[in-house]
Tab-separated table of C-alpha atoms and ligand atoms in Angstrom:
chain	number	residue	atom	x	y	z
A	1	UNK	CA	68.361	-111.970	94.403
A	2	UNK	CA	68.832	-114.679	98.010
A	3	UNK	CA	70.084	-117.489	97.644
A	4	UNK	CA	69.501	-120.517	99.561
A	5	UNK	CA	72.649	-122.520	100.869
A	6	UNK	CA	75.000	-119.999	99.357
A	7	UNK	CA	78.337	-121.300	100.532
A	8	UNK	CA	81.257	-118.726	100.818
A	9	UNK	CA	85.082	-120.116	100.290
A	10	UNK	CA	88.286	-118.136	101.906
A	11	UNK	CA	90.365	-118.325	99.134
A	12	UNK	CA	94.293	-117.255	99.805
A	13	UNK	CA	94.669	-114.412	97.226
A	14	UNK	CA	98.670	-115.289	97.699
A	15	UNK	CA	98.442	-118.621	96.868
A	16	UNK	CA	94.983	-119.550	95.634
A	17	UNK	CA	94.338	-122.325	97.917
A	18	UNK	CA	90.675	-122.647	99.312
A	19	UNK	CA	89.718	-122.589	103.075
A	20	UNK	CA	86.513	-122.773	104.556
A	21	UNK	CA	86.988	-120.231	107.511
A	22	UNK	CA	88.685	-117.105	107.775
A	23	UNK	CA	92.060	-117.550	109.143
A	24	UNK	CA	95.170	-114.318	109.630
A	25	UNK	CA	97.680	-116.625	107.914
A	26	UNK	CA	96.945	-119.136	105.257
A	27	UNK	CA	98.590	-122.310	106.286
A	28	UNK	CA	99.545	-123.532	102.423
A	29	UNK	CA	101.807	-120.485	101.771
A	30	UNK	CA	101.952	-118.561	105.774
A	31	UNK	CA	101.443	-114.967	104.016
A	32	UNK	CA	99.214	-113.345	105.925
A	33	UNK	CA	96.161	-110.739	105.402
A	34	UNK	CA	95.611	-112.675	102.164
A	35	UNK	CA	92.833	-114.359	102.193
A	36	UNK	CA	89.456	-113.102	100.736
A	37	UNK	CA	86.301	-114.073	100.718
A	38	UNK	CA	84.680	-115.147	97.385
A	39	UNK	CA	81.387	-116.791	96.483
A	40	UNK	CA	81.534	-120.211	96.055
A	41	UNK	CA	78.871	-120.115	93.353
A	42	UNK	CA	81.881	-118.324	91.003
A	43	UNK	CA	84.541	-121.359	91.769
A	44	UNK	CA	85.951	-123.413	89.069
A	45	UNK	CA	84.210	-126.209	87.345
A	46	UNK	CA	81.006	-123.625	88.270
A	47	UNK	CA	79.553	-122.490	85.176
A	48	UNK	CA	76.605	-124.749	82.523
A	49	UNK	CA	77.175	-128.367	83.547
A	50	UNK	CA	77.947	-128.316	86.843
A	51	UNK	CA	76.858	-131.027	89.274
A	52	UNK	CA	75.153	-132.953	86.472
A	53	UNK	CA	76.673	-135.973	85.896
A	54	UNK	CA	78.523	-136.866	82.651
A	55	UNK	CA	79.609	-139.896	80.912
A	56	UNK	CA	83.824	-138.974	80.094
A	57	UNK	CA	84.701	-139.722	76.805
A	58	UNK	CA	87.934	-141.829	75.652
A	59	UNK	CA	90.710	-140.029	73.563
A	60	UNK	CA	93.133	-141.429	72.120
A	61	UNK	CA	96.052	-142.121	73.973
A	62	UNK	CA	99.938	-142.382	71.254
A	63	UNK	CA	103.469	-142.970	72.241
A	64	UNK	CA	106.543	-140.235	72.978
A	65	UNK	CA	108.000	-140.797	69.871
A	66	UNK	CA	106.856	-139.289	66.258
A	67	UNK	CA	106.660	-136.217	64.304
A	68	UNK	CA	107.303	-133.182	66.353
A	69	UNK	CA	106.761	-129.596	65.274
A	70	UNK	CA	108.765	-126.875	65.199
A	71	UNK	CA	105.960	-124.540	67.364
A	72	UNK	CA	104.378	-121.910	64.915
A	73	UNK	CA	106.307	-118.384	65.445
A	74	UNK	CA	105.369	-114.956	64.950
A	75	UNK	CA	108.346	-112.564	65.239
A	76	UNK	CA	107.811	-109.228	65.532
A	77	UNK	CA	111.142	-107.790	64.709
A	78	UNK	CA	112.052	-106.319	67.808
A	79	UNK	CA	114.833	-108.475	68.522
A	80	UNK	CA	115.219	-107.820	72.398
A	81	UNK	CA	111.935	-109.608	72.630
A	82	UNK	CA	112.047	-112.332	69.703
A	83	UNK	CA	114.986	-113.407	71.725
A	84	UNK	CA	113.253	-113.072	75.296
A	85	UNK	CA	109.993	-115.544	73.830
A	86	UNK	CA	112.208	-117.631	72.451
A	87	UNK	CA	111.994	-116.712	69.156
A	88	UNK	CA	108.701	-114.790	68.312
A	89	UNK	CA	105.597	-115.745	70.286
A	90	UNK	CA	103.919	-118.647	69.592
A	91	UNK	CA	100.536	-119.030	67.942
A	92	UNK	CA	98.292	-120.705	70.085
A	93	UNK	CA	99.725	-120.411	72.730
A	94	UNK	CA	99.286	-117.799	76.242
A	95	UNK	CA	102.525	-116.190	77.665
A	96	UNK	CA	101.718	-113.691	80.722
A	97	UNK	CA	103.857	-110.390	81.388
A	98	UNK	CA	104.200	-109.060	84.332
A	99	UNK	CA	105.527	-106.344	86.111
A	100	UNK	CA	105.161	-103.739	88.563
A	101	UNK	CA	102.847	-100.490	87.145
A	102	UNK	CA	104.701	-97.584	85.203
A	103	UNK	CA	107.523	-100.043	84.415
A	104	UNK	CA	106.564	-99.861	80.653
A	105	UNK	CA	104.710	-103.008	79.447
A	106	UNK	CA	101.682	-101.009	77.302
A	107	UNK	CA	104.785	-99.426	75.592
A	108	UNK	CA	106.831	-102.236	74.764
A	109	UNK	CA	103.193	-103.922	73.999
A	110	UNK	CA	101.614	-101.316	72.081
A	111	UNK	CA	105.699	-101.248	70.276
A	112	UNK	CA	105.322	-104.776	69.676
A	113	UNK	CA	101.434	-104.610	68.531
A	114	UNK	CA	102.629	-101.521	65.714
A	115	UNK	CA	105.319	-104.260	65.096
A	116	UNK	CA	103.399	-107.015	64.195
A	117	UNK	CA	100.421	-104.946	62.012
A	118	UNK	CA	103.210	-103.662	59.920
A	119	UNK	CA	104.236	-107.012	58.623
A	120	UNK	CA	100.243	-107.557	58.472
A	121	UNK	CA	99.511	-109.697	60.891
A	122	UNK	CA	96.233	-109.015	62.544
A	123	UNK	CA	96.780	-107.786	66.230
A	124	UNK	CA	94.217	-107.023	68.578
A	125	UNK	CA	94.899	-105.316	71.453
A	126	UNK	CA	92.302	-104.942	74.980
A	127	UNK	CA	92.322	-103.020	77.459
A	128	UNK	CA	90.684	-102.181	80.601
A	129	UNK	CA	92.858	-99.855	82.176
A	130	UNK	CA	93.525	-97.235	80.091
A	131	UNK	CA	90.018	-95.209	77.457
A	132	UNK	CA	90.606	-95.662	73.516
A	133	UNK	CA	91.939	-91.840	73.848
A	134	UNK	CA	94.741	-92.631	76.019
A	135	UNK	CA	96.201	-95.380	73.946
A	136	UNK	CA	95.430	-93.513	71.233
A	137	UNK	CA	97.814	-90.778	72.992
A	138	UNK	CA	100.531	-93.479	73.486
A	139	UNK	CA	100.294	-94.388	70.029
A	140	UNK	CA	101.182	-91.362	68.787
A	141	UNK	CA	103.800	-90.523	70.742
A	142	UNK	CA	105.068	-94.167	69.897
A	143	UNK	CA	104.510	-93.455	66.520
A	144	UNK	CA	102.559	-96.589	65.705
A	145	UNK	CA	99.028	-94.467	65.185
A	146	UNK	CA	98.932	-95.935	61.660
A	147	UNK	CA	99.564	-98.852	62.090
A	148	UNK	CA	96.083	-101.505	61.547
A	149	UNK	CA	96.583	-102.526	65.168
A	150	UNK	CA	92.529	-103.185	65.956
A	151	UNK	CA	91.136	-101.815	69.901
A	152	UNK	CA	88.797	-102.428	72.405
A	153	UNK	CA	88.636	-101.189	76.392
A	154	UNK	CA	87.048	-103.951	77.685
A	155	UNK	CA	86.248	-106.334	80.653
A	156	UNK	CA	84.057	-108.414	80.718
A	157	UNK	CA	85.510	-111.854	78.866
A	158	UNK	CA	81.539	-112.937	77.146
A	159	UNK	CA	81.938	-109.705	75.670
A	160	UNK	CA	85.867	-110.032	75.136
A	161	UNK	CA	85.390	-113.647	72.966
A	162	UNK	CA	82.065	-112.408	72.243
A	163	UNK	CA	84.462	-109.820	70.143
A	164	UNK	CA	86.790	-111.446	68.826
A	165	UNK	CA	85.049	-113.975	66.987
A	166	UNK	CA	83.141	-111.261	64.607
A	167	UNK	CA	85.990	-111.419	62.639
A	168	UNK	CA	88.877	-113.669	61.246
A	169	UNK	CA	91.378	-114.871	63.899
A	170	UNK	CA	94.014	-112.976	65.130
A	171	UNK	CA	97.274	-113.301	65.014
A	172	UNK	CA	97.800	-112.205	68.409
A	173	UNK	CA	95.342	-110.770	71.374
A	174	UNK	CA	96.802	-108.215	73.812
A	175	UNK	CA	94.935	-108.513	76.870
A	176	UNK	CA	95.287	-105.578	79.737
A	177	UNK	CA	94.979	-106.848	81.676
A	178	UNK	CA	94.409	-109.869	83.828
A	179	UNK	CA	93.440	-108.160	87.480
A	180	UNK	CA	90.970	-105.962	84.905
A	181	UNK	CA	89.113	-109.277	83.664
A	182	UNK	CA	85.923	-110.275	85.356
A	183	UNK	CA	83.223	-113.116	84.329
A	184	UNK	CA	79.228	-113.156	84.481
A	185	UNK	CA	80.106	-116.802	85.824
A	186	UNK	CA	81.495	-115.639	88.913
A	187	UNK	CA	80.129	-112.610	90.898
A	188	UNK	CA	83.066	-111.689	92.781
A	189	UNK	CA	84.561	-108.770	92.374
A	190	UNK	CA	87.285	-108.062	89.408
A	191	UNK	CA	91.435	-108.892	90.847
A	192	UNK	CA	90.083	-111.216	92.992
A	193	UNK	CA	91.921	-114.951	92.423
A	194	UNK	CA	88.768	-116.063	91.110
A	195	UNK	CA	87.944	-114.152	87.925
A	196	UNK	CA	91.427	-113.535	87.462
A	197	UNK	CA	91.919	-117.269	87.313
A	198	UNK	CA	88.867	-117.904	85.340
A	199	UNK	CA	89.630	-114.909	82.741
A	200	UNK	CA	92.802	-116.660	82.290
A	201	UNK	CA	91.513	-119.993	81.845
A	202	UNK	CA	88.471	-118.552	78.925
A	203	UNK	CA	91.546	-116.316	77.084
A	204	UNK	CA	93.438	-119.772	76.871
A	205	UNK	CA	90.955	-122.206	76.085
A	206	UNK	CA	90.606	-118.795	73.054
A	207	UNK	CA	93.931	-119.446	72.007
A	208	UNK	CA	94.199	-122.868	71.855
A	209	UNK	CA	91.420	-123.997	69.913
A	210	UNK	CA	92.133	-121.052	67.492
A	211	UNK	CA	95.312	-120.602	67.110
A	212	UNK	CA	96.226	-117.180	67.973
A	213	UNK	CA	98.877	-115.761	69.684
A	214	UNK	CA	97.422	-114.727	73.458
A	215	UNK	CA	99.580	-112.257	75.691
A	216	UNK	CA	97.884	-111.534	79.276
A	217	UNK	CA	99.189	-108.455	80.855
A	218	UNK	CA	99.503	-109.227	85.044
A	219	UNK	CA	100.511	-105.813	87.409
A	220	UNK	CA	102.497	-108.031	89.889
A	221	UNK	CA	105.475	-106.587	92.048
A	222	UNK	CA	108.352	-108.988	92.386
A	223	UNK	CA	107.493	-110.921	95.817
A	224	UNK	CA	103.796	-112.032	94.153
A	225	UNK	CA	101.995	-108.827	96.138
A	226	UNK	CA	99.251	-108.209	94.484
A	227	UNK	CA	96.478	-111.568	93.613
A	228	UNK	CA	96.012	-113.490	90.818
A	229	UNK	CA	99.080	-113.435	88.493
A	230	UNK	CA	101.026	-116.471	90.531
A	231	UNK	CA	97.795	-118.514	90.063
A	232	UNK	CA	98.293	-117.271	86.871
A	233	UNK	CA	102.032	-118.742	85.508
A	234	UNK	CA	101.312	-122.034	86.319
A	235	UNK	CA	98.419	-121.760	83.516
A	236	UNK	CA	100.230	-119.784	80.878
A	237	UNK	CA	102.488	-121.447	78.419
A	238	UNK	CA	105.205	-118.703	78.905
A	239	UNK	CA	105.711	-116.075	81.852
A	240	UNK	CA	107.879	-112.662	80.940
A	241	UNK	CA	108.655	-109.924	83.942
A	242	UNK	CA	109.741	-106.345	82.831
A	243	UNK	CA	111.136	-104.832	85.502
A	244	UNK	CA	113.559	-101.996	86.239
A	245	UNK	CA	114.810	-99.612	88.860
A	246	UNK	CA	113.592	-96.658	89.196
A	247	UNK	CA	115.040	-93.788	88.601
A	248	UNK	CA	117.388	-95.694	85.742
A	249	UNK	CA	116.204	-96.029	82.447
A	250	UNK	CA	116.970	-99.507	81.704
A	251	UNK	CA	113.718	-101.920	81.652
A	252	UNK	CA	114.884	-105.445	81.756
A	253	UNK	CA	112.576	-108.793	79.648
A	254	UNK	CA	113.204	-112.079	81.790
A	255	UNK	CA	111.729	-114.995	80.735
A	256	UNK	CA	110.542	-117.118	83.876
A	257	UNK	CA	109.081	-119.381	81.541
A	258	UNK	CA	109.009	-120.980	78.705
A	259	UNK	CA	107.224	-124.435	77.351
A	260	UNK	CA	108.708	-123.197	73.697
A	261	UNK	CA	112.385	-122.371	74.546
A	262	UNK	CA	114.862	-121.419	76.976
A	263	UNK	CA	114.312	-119.454	80.906
A	264	UNK	CA	117.636	-117.743	80.682
A	265	UNK	CA	117.289	-114.755	78.559
A	266	UNK	CA	117.070	-111.812	79.326
A	267	UNK	CA	115.936	-108.629	76.860
A	268	UNK	CA	117.655	-105.017	77.494
A	269	UNK	CA	115.492	-101.992	76.323
A	270	UNK	CA	115.578	-98.157	77.404
A	271	UNK	CA	113.248	-95.983	78.168
A	272	UNK	CA	113.015	-93.319	75.632
A	273	UNK	CA	110.747	-90.327	75.489
A	274	UNK	CA	109.722	-91.809	72.247
A	275	UNK	CA	109.193	-95.426	73.876
A	276	UNK	CA	111.699	-98.526	74.597
A	277	UNK	CA	115.117	-97.980	72.746
A	278	UNK	CA	116.442	-102.061	72.320
A	279	UNK	CA	119.998	-101.572	73.657
A	280	UNK	CA	121.974	-105.014	71.843
A	281	UNK	CA	125.659	-104.002	73.660
A	282	UNK	CA	124.444	-104.371	77.423
A	283	UNK	CA	127.368	-104.466	78.821
A	284	UNK	CA	128.663	-101.191	77.020
A	285	UNK	CA	125.620	-99.980	79.460
A	286	UNK	CA	125.820	-101.549	82.646
A	287	UNK	CA	129.424	-100.098	82.376
A	288	UNK	CA	128.774	-96.741	81.057
A	289	UNK	CA	129.059	-94.932	84.344
A	290	UNK	CA	131.867	-96.418	85.665
A	291	UNK	CA	133.846	-94.375	88.137
A	292	UNK	CA	137.361	-96.392	88.024
A	293	UNK	CA	139.240	-94.559	91.059
A	294	UNK	CA	137.296	-95.622	93.415
A	295	UNK	CA	137.861	-98.783	95.294
A	296	UNK	CA	135.255	-100.963	96.236
A	297	UNK	CA	134.253	-101.669	92.511
A	298	UNK	CA	134.198	-104.294	90.545
A	299	UNK	CA	133.734	-105.722	87.413
A	300	UNK	CA	131.368	-108.892	87.003
A	301	UNK	CA	131.827	-110.518	83.504
A	302	UNK	CA	127.907	-112.393	83.963
A	303	UNK	CA	125.816	-114.649	81.647
A	304	UNK	CA	122.663	-114.620	80.823
A	305	UNK	CA	121.340	-116.795	79.469
A	306	UNK	CA	123.270	-117.533	76.183
A	307	UNK	CA	124.661	-113.745	76.447
A	308	UNK	CA	127.392	-112.315	78.013
A	309	UNK	CA	126.337	-109.157	80.295
A	310	UNK	CA	129.458	-106.917	82.015
A	311	UNK	CA	128.540	-105.341	84.716
A	312	UNK	CA	130.677	-103.379	87.335
A	313	UNK	CA	129.526	-104.370	91.487
A	314	UNK	CA	130.055	-101.654	94.010
A	315	UNK	CA	130.861	-102.273	97.313
A	316	UNK	CA	130.953	-99.840	100.800
A	317	UNK	CA	132.620	-100.820	103.460
A	318	UNK	CA	132.007	-98.396	106.107
A	319	UNK	CA	133.095	-98.234	110.071
A	320	UNK	CA	129.951	-98.993	111.843
A	321	UNK	CA	128.681	-97.130	114.947
A	322	UNK	CA	125.399	-99.543	115.450
A	323	UNK	CA	125.527	-101.897	117.550
A	324	UNK	CA	124.410	-105.222	114.767
A	325	UNK	CA	126.043	-103.507	111.793
A	326	UNK	CA	123.978	-103.320	107.843
A	327	UNK	CA	123.844	-105.088	105.698
A	328	UNK	CA	122.334	-103.727	102.309
A	329	UNK	CA	122.313	-105.340	99.560
A	330	UNK	CA	120.695	-103.865	95.877
A	331	UNK	CA	120.694	-106.100	92.512
A	332	UNK	CA	121.820	-109.545	94.290
A	333	UNK	CA	121.556	-111.963	96.935
A	334	UNK	CA	121.458	-111.289	100.501
A	335	UNK	CA	121.671	-114.438	101.691
A	336	UNK	CA	124.691	-114.655	99.122
A	337	UNK	CA	126.620	-111.453	100.411
A	338	UNK	CA	126.235	-112.732	104.305
A	339	UNK	CA	127.887	-116.391	102.700
A	340	UNK	CA	131.270	-114.104	100.878
A	341	UNK	CA	131.140	-112.769	104.582
A	342	UNK	CA	131.235	-115.402	106.463
A	343	UNK	CA	134.160	-116.587	104.229
A	344	UNK	CA	136.258	-114.194	104.182
A	345	UNK	CA	136.032	-113.532	107.870
A	346	UNK	CA	136.647	-117.200	108.645
A	347	UNK	CA	139.361	-118.275	106.020
A	348	UNK	CA	140.421	-115.491	104.637
A	349	UNK	CA	140.964	-113.324	108.337
A	350	UNK	CA	139.124	-110.825	107.169
A	351	UNK	CA	136.975	-109.298	109.643
A	352	UNK	CA	133.832	-107.504	108.515
A	353	UNK	CA	132.124	-107.533	112.429
A	354	UNK	CA	132.849	-103.946	113.112
A	355	UNK	CA	131.576	-102.234	109.602
A	356	UNK	CA	128.385	-101.489	107.701
A	357	UNK	CA	128.494	-104.099	104.337
A	358	UNK	CA	126.364	-101.970	101.432
A	359	UNK	CA	126.381	-103.643	98.084
A	360	UNK	CA	125.216	-102.492	94.917
A	361	UNK	CA	124.929	-103.457	91.501
A	362	UNK	CA	125.020	-100.723	88.968
A	363	UNK	CA	122.660	-100.170	86.456
A	364	UNK	CA	119.620	-101.262	87.938
A	365	UNK	CA	120.974	-104.509	87.448
A	366	UNK	CA	119.967	-107.716	88.740
A	367	UNK	CA	122.250	-110.962	89.089
A	368	UNK	CA	121.831	-114.223	89.941
A	369	UNK	CA	124.573	-116.087	89.056
A	370	UNK	CA	126.950	-117.888	91.840
A	371	UNK	CA	129.458	-116.763	89.723
A	372	UNK	CA	129.540	-113.445	91.118
A	373	UNK	CA	130.906	-114.038	93.998
A	374	UNK	CA	134.665	-113.617	93.230
A	375	UNK	CA	133.835	-110.229	91.957
A	376	UNK	CA	131.922	-109.425	94.836
A	377	UNK	CA	134.665	-110.727	97.456
A	378	UNK	CA	137.486	-108.745	95.410
A	379	UNK	CA	134.744	-105.144	95.849
A	380	UNK	CA	134.232	-105.714	99.588
A	381	UNK	CA	138.358	-106.499	100.377
A	382	UNK	CA	138.634	-103.590	98.115
A	383	UNK	CA	136.558	-101.268	99.960
A	384	UNK	CA	137.948	-102.242	102.587
A	385	UNK	CA	140.998	-101.579	102.445
A	386	UNK	CA	141.322	-98.958	100.504
A	387	UNK	CA	142.645	-99.980	97.477
A	388	UNK	CA	141.291	-99.242	93.711
A	389	UNK	CA	140.789	-102.164	91.558
A	390	UNK	CA	142.555	-102.313	88.322
A	391	UNK	CA	139.938	-100.953	85.874
A	392	UNK	CA	141.022	-103.051	82.531
A	393	UNK	CA	140.310	-106.281	85.150
A	394	UNK	CA	137.213	-108.414	84.737
A	395	UNK	CA	136.494	-110.798	87.618
A	396	UNK	CA	134.211	-114.350	87.263
A	397	UNK	CA	133.772	-117.384	89.277
A	398	UNK	CA	132.126	-119.857	92.546
A	399	UNK	CA	133.432	-118.902	96.227
A	400	UNK	CA	132.894	-122.435	98.198
A	401	UNK	CA	132.194	-122.562	101.838
A	402	UNK	CA	136.005	-123.737	101.812
A	403	UNK	CA	137.047	-120.724	100.938
A	404	UNK	CA	137.777	-122.156	97.541
A	405	UNK	CA	137.395	-120.971	93.964
A	406	UNK	CA	135.051	-122.995	91.664
A	407	UNK	CA	134.558	-123.114	88.100
A	408	UNK	CA	131.313	-121.356	86.021
A	409	UNK	CA	130.216	-122.267	83.021
A	410	UNK	CA	130.983	-120.316	79.717
A	411	UNK	CA	134.336	-118.872	80.129
A	412	UNK	CA	135.265	-118.586	76.588
A	413	UNK	CA	132.251	-116.209	76.078
A	414	UNK	CA	132.825	-114.071	79.273
A	415	UNK	CA	136.549	-114.303	78.266
A	416	UNK	CA	135.488	-112.841	74.419
A	417	UNK	CA	132.959	-109.689	75.810
A	418	UNK	CA	135.826	-108.525	78.316
A	419	UNK	CA	138.182	-108.083	74.962
A	420	UNK	CA	135.607	-107.274	72.998
A	421	UNK	CA	135.245	-104.246	75.304
A	422	UNK	CA	139.000	-103.348	75.789
A	423	UNK	CA	139.323	-104.800	79.343
A	424	UNK	CA	142.995	-106.415	79.809
A	425	UNK	CA	143.121	-108.472	82.714
A	426	UNK	CA	140.881	-111.701	84.073
A	427	UNK	CA	140.858	-113.031	87.374
A	428	UNK	CA	139.086	-116.733	87.178
A	429	UNK	CA	139.131	-120.234	88.998
A	430	UNK	CA	141.999	-122.266	88.358
A	431	UNK	CA	140.200	-125.611	89.042
A	432	UNK	CA	138.746	-126.534	85.618
A	433	UNK	CA	139.869	-123.245	83.897
A	434	UNK	CA	144.083	-124.506	84.293
A	435	UNK	CA	143.945	-125.300	79.769
A	436	UNK	CA	141.627	-121.866	78.911
A	437	UNK	CA	143.704	-119.369	76.660
A	438	UNK	CA	142.750	-116.184	75.702
A	439	UNK	CA	144.126	-112.652	74.517
A	440	UNK	CA	143.629	-111.446	78.508
A	441	UNK	CA	146.306	-111.144	81.155
A	442	UNK	CA	144.629	-114.156	83.252
A	443	UNK	CA	145.603	-114.565	86.646
A	444	UNK	CA	143.825	-118.689	88.159
A	445	UNK	CA	143.259	-118.365	91.373
A	446	UNK	CA	143.694	-121.663	93.748
A	447	UNK	CA	141.313	-120.208	96.331
A	448	UNK	CA	139.848	-117.035	97.971
A	449	UNK	CA	142.879	-116.090	100.127
A	450	UNK	CA	145.339	-115.978	97.447
A	451	UNK	CA	142.889	-113.241	96.195
A	452	UNK	CA	143.466	-111.427	99.630
A	453	UNK	CA	146.875	-111.431	99.757
A	454	UNK	CA	147.266	-110.053	96.295
A	455	UNK	CA	145.259	-106.918	97.172
A	456	UNK	CA	146.844	-107.261	100.234
A	457	UNK	CA	150.042	-107.002	97.994
A	458	UNK	CA	148.574	-104.465	95.995
A	459	UNK	CA	147.210	-102.245	98.769
A	460	UNK	CA	150.987	-101.938	99.945
A	461	UNK	CA	152.611	-100.419	96.878
A	462	UNK	CA	149.590	-98.018	96.133
A	463	UNK	CA	150.369	-96.811	100.321
A	464	UNK	CA	153.994	-96.591	99.216
A	465	UNK	CA	153.518	-94.779	95.839
A	466	UNK	CA	150.952	-92.153	97.431
A	467	UNK	CA	153.804	-91.492	100.320
B	501	TYD	P1	103.352	-97.808	81.339
B	501	TYD	O1	104.054	-97.739	79.355
B	501	TYD	O2	102.381	-97.122	80.827
B	501	TYD	O3	103.636	-98.889	82.025
B	501	TYD	P2	102.738	-99.939	82.729
B	501	TYD	O4	101.952	-100.442	81.416
B	501	TYD	O5	103.795	-101.186	82.645
B	501	TYD	O6	101.823	-99.487	83.806
B	501	TYD	O7	104.781	-96.719	80.699
B	501	TYD	C1	104.926	-96.330	81.779
B	501	TYD	C2	105.854	-94.891	82.444
B	501	TYD	O8	106.534	-95.461	80.778
B	501	TYD	C3	105.302	-93.990	81.730
B	501	TYD	O9	105.918	-93.350	83.398
B	501	TYD	C4	105.676	-93.261	80.873
B	501	TYD	C5	106.677	-93.689	80.866
B	501	TYD	N1	107.329	-93.267	78.611
B	501	TYD	C6	108.325	-92.908	78.249
B	501	TYD	O10	108.916	-92.270	78.859
B	501	TYD	N2	108.488	-92.961	77.107
B	501	TYD	C7	107.240	-92.903	76.029
B	501	TYD	O11	107.160	-92.651	75.264
B	501	TYD	C8	105.859	-93.812	76.668
B	501	TYD	C9	105.053	-94.248	76.400
B	501	TYD	C10	105.941	-93.435	77.951
B	502	MG	MG1	99.531	-100.539	81.296
């Protein structure tokens, strides 16, 4: 039907900004080619009552003090998942689970659904991506087929809500995925910002009204390339990212946002032929494939939230034939590497100008802590000088631009974990830790030049041994 004065808007699929005219670049977020035409009739605030003026309703104001109830939780019994959600799914809240396609979101949620159903919670699994037969096949493979999870293949929001209203309130509703949801209230295609936002809004409202926990699945790459979930992140109560490196079996579930708990937790899983297996000691996994004899490897004693994680950092420094030598990083911050290289050049007299530098964090793991600086610097020098580092030593500490080593949090926990895994030495900053003691042989250093000097001495000794 022809609609008079139907206005169209151009909505940036990256940040959700509404533009009145099309442009190649969104001036709000700076992304190119993200503007998509969407009907204004389906914009936010449309729907029944739009345009009619309504007298506002007064709400009761209250104070900041008063009784606080703990958020009511539903524990899945999958410890790695419950840790990341901060102690179980919260009733009446909405959680977004994002991740690259094929990473294992459906697998994880099928396992969680089955675990909850076994504890006689009511779980509804709505999939708009796969046919019922496909989901059943997966459930069989996961040994979850005999559970009382209720299944539907549906993508229309109104139909989903109507379906949910026909029976008793479920404890958990899983919607897979947010990109396939569409509402009658807008005529844009599924996956556009308008539809994603409407669908998410409807499901979040459902959660708040009924007290069911809602899990929304979203396909999204780490840099948020796919439309939708970025705008949903602001609306939901929690955001988890499921990540992993292609070729590795480890999967890491990471809290990005949590209104009911800490945001720096990770859960570690391993993908097997029968689903995801919990990994309760990630350090053992990340250190599993260590090559102790090669130069350029240093073990970093890291922390993820409340949990220590030991991981190997590998550096390869090789003479370059290029005018501009290569700098490639996997699992760490590119800028941080440039900074460490600059500090090594400026304060330690170590030159990387004619060398390609490759840095890799073993096991497909990603480090976000500055505490890894010292381990990275040690690995770099070790590779450049061809000196192996002692295989039973761990490193942690932040490097400042002046070359000084700065203390980091949770030193005791890092040292304990290293000790537990059979390490015998640790190198750490002197500042802040002058009184710290441990079962390990501790080397406390003031600055990075000291570290370089130590490695140079070790190098001279290794050369002598080889000669
Ligand atoms: P899936 O959960 O479908 O990923 P997503 O929902 O994030 O797109 O899982 C994808 C991959 O996991 C697929 O390539 C097959 C593999 N897989 C296993 O290795 N073992 C299993 O038991 C299952 C169910 C899947
Ligand atoms: Mg899936």
